[in-house]
Amino acid sequence: MKRDNFGSKLGILAAAAGSAIGLGNIWKFPYITGQNGGAAFILVYLACIVLVGLPVMLTEFALGRRTHKNAVGAFKELEPNKPWYLSGVVSVSTAFIILSFYAMIAGWVFAYLSRSVSGNLINVAPDKLGDYFGAIISSGTEPIVWTFVILSLTACVVILGVKTGIEKCSKVLMPVLLLILIGLMIRSVTLDGASKGLEFLFKPDFSQLTKEGVLEALGHSFYSLSLGMAIIMTYGSYIDKKENLFKLAVQVTIADTLIALMAGVVIFPAVFAYGLEPGQGPGLIFVTLPAVFKAMPFGAFFETLFFLLIGIAALTSTISLMEVVVAFVTEQFNIGRKKATVLIALALFALSIPSTLSFGPWAEVKIFGKNFFDLFDYVTAKITLPLGGVLVCLFGGWIWGTKNAVKEIESNGLYPFSWSRLYSFAVKFLAPIAIIIIFVHSIGLMEYFKTDNGNLATTNVFLAGGVLLFVLTMWGLKMRRTSGEE
Ligand code: PFF
């Protein structure tokens, strides 16, 4: 079967940035920034993006382009007859599960967009917005219908293929997203009292920063750049050997970060100008912001633009998540793209239903003490996503090896990569150790190692021991390695 490729530099950038820029930037980044005290959190986030996110993105691009295969096929080609392909299986499964509930949240956005267009949302009294949101997400049928719409739209684009579907669609939607964002930013910063919001975003107060905040920044840098679930690897597999991967990864990273910051500039000045709370959590865009728009002149218009913006951002991300699964199924099982996409979209729709019902009739149906949505979110965000991320680092850094990765990044000498040593250090040590620390912390293992009086020294001894063990294991694996590339 002939493989599709991206057709132009701009198309690759639009598609990869479109994947990275999603609900993570416009919904999650602002609310976690709000919860973690603003500017100091953002500085830590930026450091994580540069030191951990960018090197991992480069590795994923390199692995994909080196093999021109889907996530599982890529590992199989580089380490045949070894279980490394399971790393691809973890990533594809993660993308599949995440998409099932990501599409549901995108569905909430579309429900808000339709109510915004009809003028219904702007008429809701500010103190009723919490109940209004609750009623929509718990209603059962409406979120299910919207999830179906999102998955169908996504499938229509994916069916058309990489060049005619994903690339064309991203090239139209991304400029629209940017224009809307700029328009909303101008509106927000020109409100009376906007400066307090800008101060919150850009004037760091390190006393607000907690250890949890640092870990959250690290985890979010992964989520936001679409790493650890083979999205970037899959897109990398459609890139021509003549493209400059380092330049591309830097551009995607900058675009993703700038858009997140711009979303902050849209949201916080407006929230502060109307005297509302920035630390609202997930309800920030669904409960707090509609109150802001209600108070603003021409609020209904700006509200519609805002939900259209998030809708577009979400759609270019759902497309990339679905492409990971479609690439895997078409290539590994030799099934046509159209048939594979329809089957996958239907399976995703089926899996999204328990998550949707978790906010309503099935709220009390629990597995391991969690409803379906919480369970899917926990398993992916806290377990399989970090696992996929760590495996990519270990494979790229130690098994395939950074020498081969650098060769691919340089397009065999076409674009000299002067940061190669720093890159190798980041992929071999910095990134995997950072991800393991988030993992250990997020599943509560850290607490387990603490002595009764919370003795930090003991925790640190365990951590140092863990790092040493990691280095020795990797070194051992490298020594035993016999097959594959140079
Ligand atoms: N990077 C996109 C976002 O920030 O929304 C898409 C995405 C990546 C969604 C990773 C979900 C995810 F776990």
PDB file of N, CA and C in Angstrom, residues 173-239:
ATOM      1  N   LEU A 173      -7.873  25.895   9.051  1.00  0.00           N
ATOM      2  CA  LEU A 173      -8.350  26.164  10.413  1.00  0.00           C
ATOM      3  C   LEU A 173      -7.341  26.921  11.291  1.00  0.00           C
ATOM      4  N   MET A 174      -6.048  26.638  11.123  1.00  0.00           N
ATOM      5  CA  MET A 174      -5.082  27.271  12.027  1.00  0.00           C
ATOM      6  C   MET A 174      -5.019  28.802  11.872  1.00  0.00           C
ATOM      7  N   PRO A 175      -4.994  29.332  10.624  1.00  0.00           N
ATOM      8  CA  PRO A 175      -5.026  30.794  10.516  1.00  0.00           C
ATOM      9  C   PRO A 175      -6.312  31.394  11.095  1.00  0.00           C
ATOM     10  N   VAL A 176      -7.443  30.683  10.921  1.00  0.00           N
ATOM     11  CA  VAL A 176      -8.700  31.200  11.491  1.00  0.00           C
ATOM     12  C   VAL A 176      -8.570  31.267  13.015  1.00  0.00           C
ATOM     13  N   LEU A 177      -7.994  30.202  13.591  1.00  0.00           N
ATOM     14  CA  LEU A 177      -7.798  30.163  15.048  1.00  0.00           C
ATOM     15  C   LEU A 177      -6.953  31.347  15.517  1.00  0.00           C
ATOM     16  N   LEU A 178      -5.872  31.618  14.770  1.00  0.00           N
ATOM     17  CA  LEU A 178      -4.974  32.702  15.151  1.00  0.00           C
ATOM     18  C   LEU A 178      -5.687  34.052  15.079  1.00  0.00           C
ATOM     19  N   LEU A 179      -6.456  34.249  14.016  1.00  0.00           N
ATOM     20  CA  LEU A 179      -7.165  35.528  13.860  1.00  0.00           C
ATOM     21  C   LEU A 179      -8.156  35.747  14.999  1.00  0.00           C
ATOM     22  N   ILE A 180      -8.915  34.693  15.329  1.00  0.00           N
ATOM     23  CA  ILE A 180      -9.904  34.827  16.410  1.00  0.00           C
ATOM     24  C   ILE A 180      -9.185  35.161  17.724  1.00  0.00           C
ATOM     25  N   LEU A 181      -8.076  34.469  17.945  1.00  0.00           N
ATOM     26  CA  LEU A 181      -7.348  34.664  19.197  1.00  0.00           C
ATOM     27  C   LEU A 181      -6.840  36.104  19.305  1.00  0.00           C
ATOM     28  N   ILE A 182      -6.315  36.624  18.198  1.00  0.00           N
ATOM     29  CA  ILE A 182      -5.806  38.005  18.228  1.00  0.00           C
ATOM     30  C   ILE A 182      -6.954  38.989  18.489  1.00  0.00           C
ATOM     31  N   GLY A 183      -8.091  38.755  17.820  1.00  0.00           N
ATOM     32  CA  GLY A 183      -9.248  39.630  18.034  1.00  0.00           C
ATOM     33  C   GLY A 183      -9.682  39.615  19.496  1.00  0.00           C
ATOM     34  N   LEU A 184      -9.756  38.425  20.081  1.00  0.00           N
ATOM     35  CA  LEU A 184     -10.200  38.314  21.474  1.00  0.00           C
ATOM     36  C   LEU A 184      -9.187  38.931  22.430  1.00  0.00           C
ATOM     37  N   MET A 185      -7.886  38.795  22.081  1.00  0.00           N
ATOM     38  CA  MET A 185      -6.847  39.379  22.940  1.00  0.00           C
ATOM     39  C   MET A 185      -6.992  40.893  22.992  1.00  0.00           C
ATOM     40  N   ILE A 186      -7.216  41.490  21.817  1.00  0.00           N
ATOM     41  CA  ILE A 186      -7.360  42.951  21.770  1.00  0.00           C
ATOM     42  C   ILE A 186      -8.552  43.367  22.627  1.00  0.00           C
ATOM     43  N   ARG A 187      -9.653  42.625  22.494  1.00  0.00           N
ATOM     44  CA  ARG A 187     -10.848  42.931  23.292  1.00  0.00           C
ATOM     45  C   ARG A 187     -10.524  42.868  24.804  1.00  0.00           C
ATOM     46  N   SER A 188      -9.813  41.815  25.191  1.00  0.00           N
ATOM     47  CA  SER A 188      -9.594  41.583  26.608  1.00  0.00           C
ATOM     48  C   SER A 188      -8.653  42.620  27.234  1.00  0.00           C
ATOM     49  N   VAL A 189      -7.538  42.912  26.547  1.00  0.00           N
ATOM     50  CA  VAL A 189      -6.560  43.826  27.184  1.00  0.00           C
ATOM     51  C   VAL A 189      -7.022  45.275  27.145  1.00  0.00           C
ATOM     52  N   THR A 190      -8.057  45.581  26.369  1.00  0.00           N
ATOM     53  CA  THR A 190      -8.526  46.964  26.359  1.00  0.00           C
ATOM     54  C   THR A 190      -9.692  47.185  27.335  1.00  0.00           C
ATOM     55  N   LEU A 191     -10.004  46.176  28.140  1.00  0.00           N
ATOM     56  CA  LEU A 191     -11.047  46.361  29.156  1.00  0.00           C
ATOM     57  C   LEU A 191     -10.477  47.151  30.335  1.00  0.00           C
ATOM     58  N   ASP A 192     -11.321  47.930  31.001  1.00  0.00           N
ATOM     59  CA  ASP A 192     -10.855  48.646  32.202  1.00  0.00           C
ATOM     60  C   ASP A 192     -10.480  47.628  33.273  1.00  0.00           C
ATOM     61  N   GLY A 193      -9.299  47.787  33.853  1.00  0.00           N
ATOM     62  CA  GLY A 193      -8.893  46.856  34.924  1.00  0.00           C
ATOM     63  C   GLY A 193      -8.188  45.616  34.404  1.00  0.00           C
ATOM     64  N   ALA A 194      -7.856  45.618  33.086  1.00  0.00           N
ATOM     65  CA  ALA A 194      -7.214  44.438  32.505  1.00  0.00           C
ATOM     66  C   ALA A 194      -5.798  44.229  33.042  1.00  0.00           C
ATOM     67  N   SER A 195      -5.156  45.327  33.480  1.00  0.00           N
ATOM     68  CA  SER A 195      -3.733  45.216  33.844  1.00  0.00           C
ATOM     69  C   SER A 195      -3.498  44.229  34.989  1.00  0.00           C
ATOM     70  N   LYS A 196      -4.476  44.086  35.881  1.00  0.00           N
ATOM     71  CA  LYS A 196      -4.297  43.137  36.998  1.00  0.00           C
ATOM     72  C   LYS A 196      -4.140  41.714  36.474  1.00  0.00           C
ATOM     73  N   GLY A 197      -4.892  41.425  35.434  1.00  0.00           N
ATOM     74  CA  GLY A 197      -4.819  40.089  34.822  1.00  0.00           C
ATOM     75  C   GLY A 197      -3.471  39.869  34.170  1.00  0.00           C
ATOM     76  N   LEU A 198      -2.948  40.914  33.530  1.00  0.00           N
ATOM     77  CA  LEU A 198      -1.646  40.774  32.873  1.00  0.00           C
ATOM     78  C   LEU A 198      -0.550  40.590  33.916  1.00  0.00           C
ATOM     79  N   GLU A 199      -0.695  41.308  35.032  1.00  0.00           N
ATOM     80  CA  GLU A 199       0.268  41.165  36.123  1.00  0.00           C
ATOM     81  C   GLU A 199       0.262  39.736  36.668  1.00  0.00           C
ATOM     82  N   PHE A 200      -0.934  39.193  36.819  1.00  0.00           N
ATOM     83  CA  PHE A 200      -1.091  37.820  37.309  1.00  0.00           C
ATOM     84  C   PHE A 200      -0.356  36.835  36.386  1.00  0.00           C
ATOM     85  N   LEU A 201      -0.428  37.123  35.093  1.00  0.00           N
ATOM     86  CA  LEU A 201       0.190  36.224  34.114  1.00  0.00           C
ATOM     87  C   LEU A 201       1.694  36.416  33.998  1.00  0.00           C
ATOM     88  N   PHE A 202       2.149  37.656  34.103  1.00  0.00           N
ATOM     89  CA  PHE A 202       3.546  37.911  33.747  1.00  0.00           C
ATOM     90  C   PHE A 202       4.448  38.373  34.889  1.00  0.00           C
ATOM     91  N   LYS A 203       3.904  38.617  36.102  1.00  0.00           N
ATOM     92  CA  LYS A 203       4.772  39.059  37.204  1.00  0.00           C
ATOM     93  C   LYS A 203       4.897  37.914  38.209  1.00  0.00           C
ATOM     94  N   PRO A 204       6.053  37.223  38.178  1.00  0.00           N
ATOM     95  CA  PRO A 204       6.137  36.016  39.016  1.00  0.00           C
ATOM     96  C   PRO A 204       6.182  36.290  40.518  1.00  0.00           C
ATOM     97  N   ASP A 205       5.468  35.466  41.256  1.00  0.00           N
ATOM     98  CA  ASP A 205       5.543  35.517  42.708  1.00  0.00           C
ATOM     99  C   ASP A 205       5.832  34.071  43.141  1.00  0.00           C
ATOM    100  N   PHE A 206       7.136  33.820  43.420  1.00  0.00           N
ATOM    101  CA  PHE A 206       7.540  32.425  43.651  1.00  0.00           C
ATOM    102  C   PHE A 206       6.983  31.846  44.943  1.00  0.00           C
ATOM    103  N   SER A 207       6.461  32.719  45.818  1.00  0.00           N
ATOM    104  CA  SER A 207       5.905  32.170  47.061  1.00  0.00           C
ATOM    105  C   SER A 207       4.620  31.379  46.757  1.00  0.00           C
ATOM    106  N   GLN A 208       4.049  31.613  45.569  1.00  0.00           N
ATOM    107  CA  GLN A 208       2.809  30.910  45.195  1.00  0.00           C
ATOM    108  C   GLN A 208       3.072  29.502  44.645  1.00  0.00           C
ATOM    109  N   LEU A 209       4.367  29.238  44.357  1.00  0.00           N
ATOM    110  CA  LEU A 209       4.681  27.988  43.656  1.00  0.00           C
ATOM    111  C   LEU A 209       4.844  26.827  44.639  1.00  0.00           C
ATOM    112  N   THR A 210       4.191  25.707  44.349  1.00  0.00           N
ATOM    113  CA  THR A 210       4.327  24.551  45.231  1.00  0.00           C
ATOM    114  C   THR A 210       4.992  23.404  44.452  1.00  0.00           C
ATOM    115  N   LYS A 211       5.370  22.354  45.206  1.00  0.00           N
ATOM    116  CA  LYS A 211       5.966  21.182  44.556  1.00  0.00           C
ATOM    117  C   LYS A 211       4.951  20.570  43.566  1.00  0.00           C
ATOM    118  N   GLU A 212       3.689  20.554  43.965  1.00  0.00           N
ATOM    119  CA  GLU A 212       2.648  20.001  43.076  1.00  0.00           C
ATOM    120  C   GLU A 212       2.564  20.826  41.789  1.00  0.00           C
ATOM    121  N   GLY A 213       2.740  22.154  41.962  1.00  0.00           N
ATOM    122  CA  GLY A 213       2.690  23.040  40.793  1.00  0.00           C
ATOM    123  C   GLY A 213       3.788  22.689  39.808  1.00  0.00           C
ATOM    124  N   VAL A 214       4.996  22.412  40.318  1.00  0.00           N
ATOM    125  CA  VAL A 214       6.120  22.082  39.446  1.00  0.00           C
ATOM    126  C   VAL A 214       5.821  20.778  38.690  1.00  0.00           C
ATOM    127  N   LEU A 215       5.300  19.795  39.418  1.00  0.00           N
ATOM    128  CA  LEU A 215       4.983  18.512  38.765  1.00  0.00           C
ATOM    129  C   LEU A 215       3.875  18.682  37.737  1.00  0.00           C
ATOM    130  N   GLU A 216       2.920  19.537  38.071  1.00  0.00           N
ATOM    131  CA  GLU A 216       1.817  19.770  37.127  1.00  0.00           C
ATOM    132  C   GLU A 216       2.352  20.425  35.850  1.00  0.00           C
ATOM    133  N   ALA A 217       3.292  21.374  36.019  1.00  0.00           N
ATOM    134  CA  ALA A 217       3.871  22.064  34.856  1.00  0.00           C
ATOM    135  C   ALA A 217       4.578  21.046  33.958  1.00  0.00           C
ATOM    136  N   LEU A 218       5.306  20.146  34.578  1.00  0.00           N
ATOM    137  CA  LEU A 218       6.042  19.128  33.826  1.00  0.00           C
ATOM    138  C   LEU A 218       5.079  18.211  33.063  1.00  0.00           C
ATOM    139  N   GLY A 219       4.067  17.740  33.760  1.00  0.00           N
ATOM    140  CA  GLY A 219       3.082  16.850  33.127  1.00  0.00           C
ATOM    141  C   GLY A 219       2.370  17.569  31.994  1.00  0.00           C
ATOM    142  N   HIS A 220       2.037  18.826  32.233  1.00  0.00           N
ATOM    143  CA  HIS A 220       1.279  19.541  31.208  1.00  0.00           C
ATOM    144  C   HIS A 220       2.126  19.824  29.971  1.00  0.00           C
ATOM    145  N   SER A 221       3.443  19.989  30.157  1.00  0.00           N
ATOM    146  CA  SER A 221       4.284  20.257  28.980  1.00  0.00           C
ATOM    147  C   SER A 221       4.186  19.066  28.013  1.00  0.00           C
ATOM    148  N   PHE A 222       4.054  17.882  28.539  1.00  0.00           N
ATOM    149  CA  PHE A 222       3.905  16.681  27.721  1.00  0.00           C
ATOM    150  C   PHE A 222       2.555  16.642  27.024  1.00  0.00           C
ATOM    151  N   TYR A 223       1.528  16.878  27.828  1.00  0.00           N
ATOM    152  CA  TYR A 223       0.155  16.836  27.335  1.00  0.00           C
ATOM    153  C   TYR A 223      -0.020  17.861  26.221  1.00  0.00           C
ATOM    154  N   SER A 224       0.482  19.072  26.495  1.00  0.00           N
ATOM    155  CA  SER A 224       0.249  20.160  25.558  1.00  0.00           C
ATOM    156  C   SER A 224       0.972  19.949  24.231  1.00  0.00           C
ATOM    157  N   LEU A 225       2.163  19.349  24.285  1.00  0.00           N
ATOM    158  CA  LEU A 225       2.895  19.148  23.034  1.00  0.00           C
ATOM    159  C   LEU A 225       2.493  17.847  22.327  1.00  0.00           C
ATOM    160  N   SER A 226       1.466  17.181  22.823  1.00  0.00           N
ATOM    161  CA  SER A 226       0.973  15.922  22.219  1.00  0.00           C
ATOM    162  C   SER A 226       2.034  14.826  22.245  1.00  0.00           C
ATOM    163  N   LEU A 227       2.799  14.752  23.338  1.00  0.00           N
ATOM    164  CA  LEU A 227       3.868  13.750  23.398  1.00  0.00           C
ATOM    165  C   LEU A 227       3.430  12.511  24.168  1.00  0.00           C
ATOM    166  N   GLY A 228       4.139  11.413  23.943  1.00  0.00           N
ATOM    167  CA  GLY A 228       3.920  10.209  24.744  1.00  0.00           C
ATOM    168  C   GLY A 228       2.791   9.336  24.235  1.00  0.00           C
ATOM    169  N   MET A 229       2.140   9.739  23.120  1.00  0.00           N
ATOM    170  CA  MET A 229       1.087   8.860  22.612  1.00  0.00           C
ATOM    171  C   MET A 229       1.204   8.712  21.113  1.00  0.00           C
ATOM    172  N   ALA A 230       2.431   8.863  20.626  1.00  0.00           N
ATOM    173  CA  ALA A 230       2.764   8.551  19.225  1.00  0.00           C
ATOM    174  C   ALA A 230       2.162   9.483  18.182  1.00  0.00           C
ATOM    175  N   ILE A 231       1.579  10.602  18.623  1.00  0.00           N
ATOM    176  CA  ILE A 231       1.004  11.523  17.634  1.00  0.00           C
ATOM    177  C   ILE A 231       2.136  12.117  16.786  1.00  0.00           C
ATOM    178  N   ILE A 232       3.134  12.640  17.466  1.00  0.00           N
ATOM    179  CA  ILE A 232       4.218  13.319  16.745  1.00  0.00           C
ATOM    180  C   ILE A 232       5.016  12.295  15.937  1.00  0.00           C
ATOM    181  N   MET A 233       5.123  11.080  16.484  1.00  0.00           N
ATOM    182  CA  MET A 233       5.827  10.021  15.756  1.00  0.00           C
ATOM    183  C   MET A 233       5.076   9.700  14.453  1.00  0.00           C
ATOM    184  N   THR A 234       3.747   9.588  14.564  1.00  0.00           N
ATOM    185  CA  THR A 234       2.948   9.278  13.368  1.00  0.00           C
ATOM    186  C   THR A 234       3.042  10.411  12.341  1.00  0.00           C
ATOM    187  N   TYR A 235       2.912  11.660  12.801  1.00  0.00           N
ATOM    188  CA  TYR A 235       3.033  12.773  11.854  1.00  0.00           C
ATOM    189  C   TYR A 235       4.451  12.805  11.260  1.00  0.00           C
ATOM    190  N   GLY A 236       5.441  12.474  12.090  1.00  0.00           N
ATOM    191  CA  GLY A 236       6.831  12.435  11.603  1.00  0.00           C
ATOM    192  C   GLY A 236       6.993  11.437  10.470  1.00  0.00           C
ATOM    193  N   SER A 237       6.188  10.372  10.501  1.00  0.00           N
ATOM    194  CA  SER A 237       6.339   9.330   9.484  1.00  0.00           C
ATOM    195  C   SER A 237       5.832   9.793   8.113  1.00  0.00           C
ATOM    196  N   TYR A 238       5.149  10.937   8.079  1.00  0.00           N
ATOM    197  CA  TYR A 238       4.663  11.454   6.793  1.00  0.00           C
ATOM    198  C   TYR A 238       5.528  12.628   6.310  1.00  0.00           C
ATOM    199  N   ILE A 239       6.703  12.786   6.924  1.00  0.00           N
ATOM    200  CA  ILE A 239       7.555  13.929   6.569  1.00  0.00           C
ATOM    201  C   ILE A 239       8.702  13.470   5.682  1.00  0.00           C
TER     202      ILE A 239
END
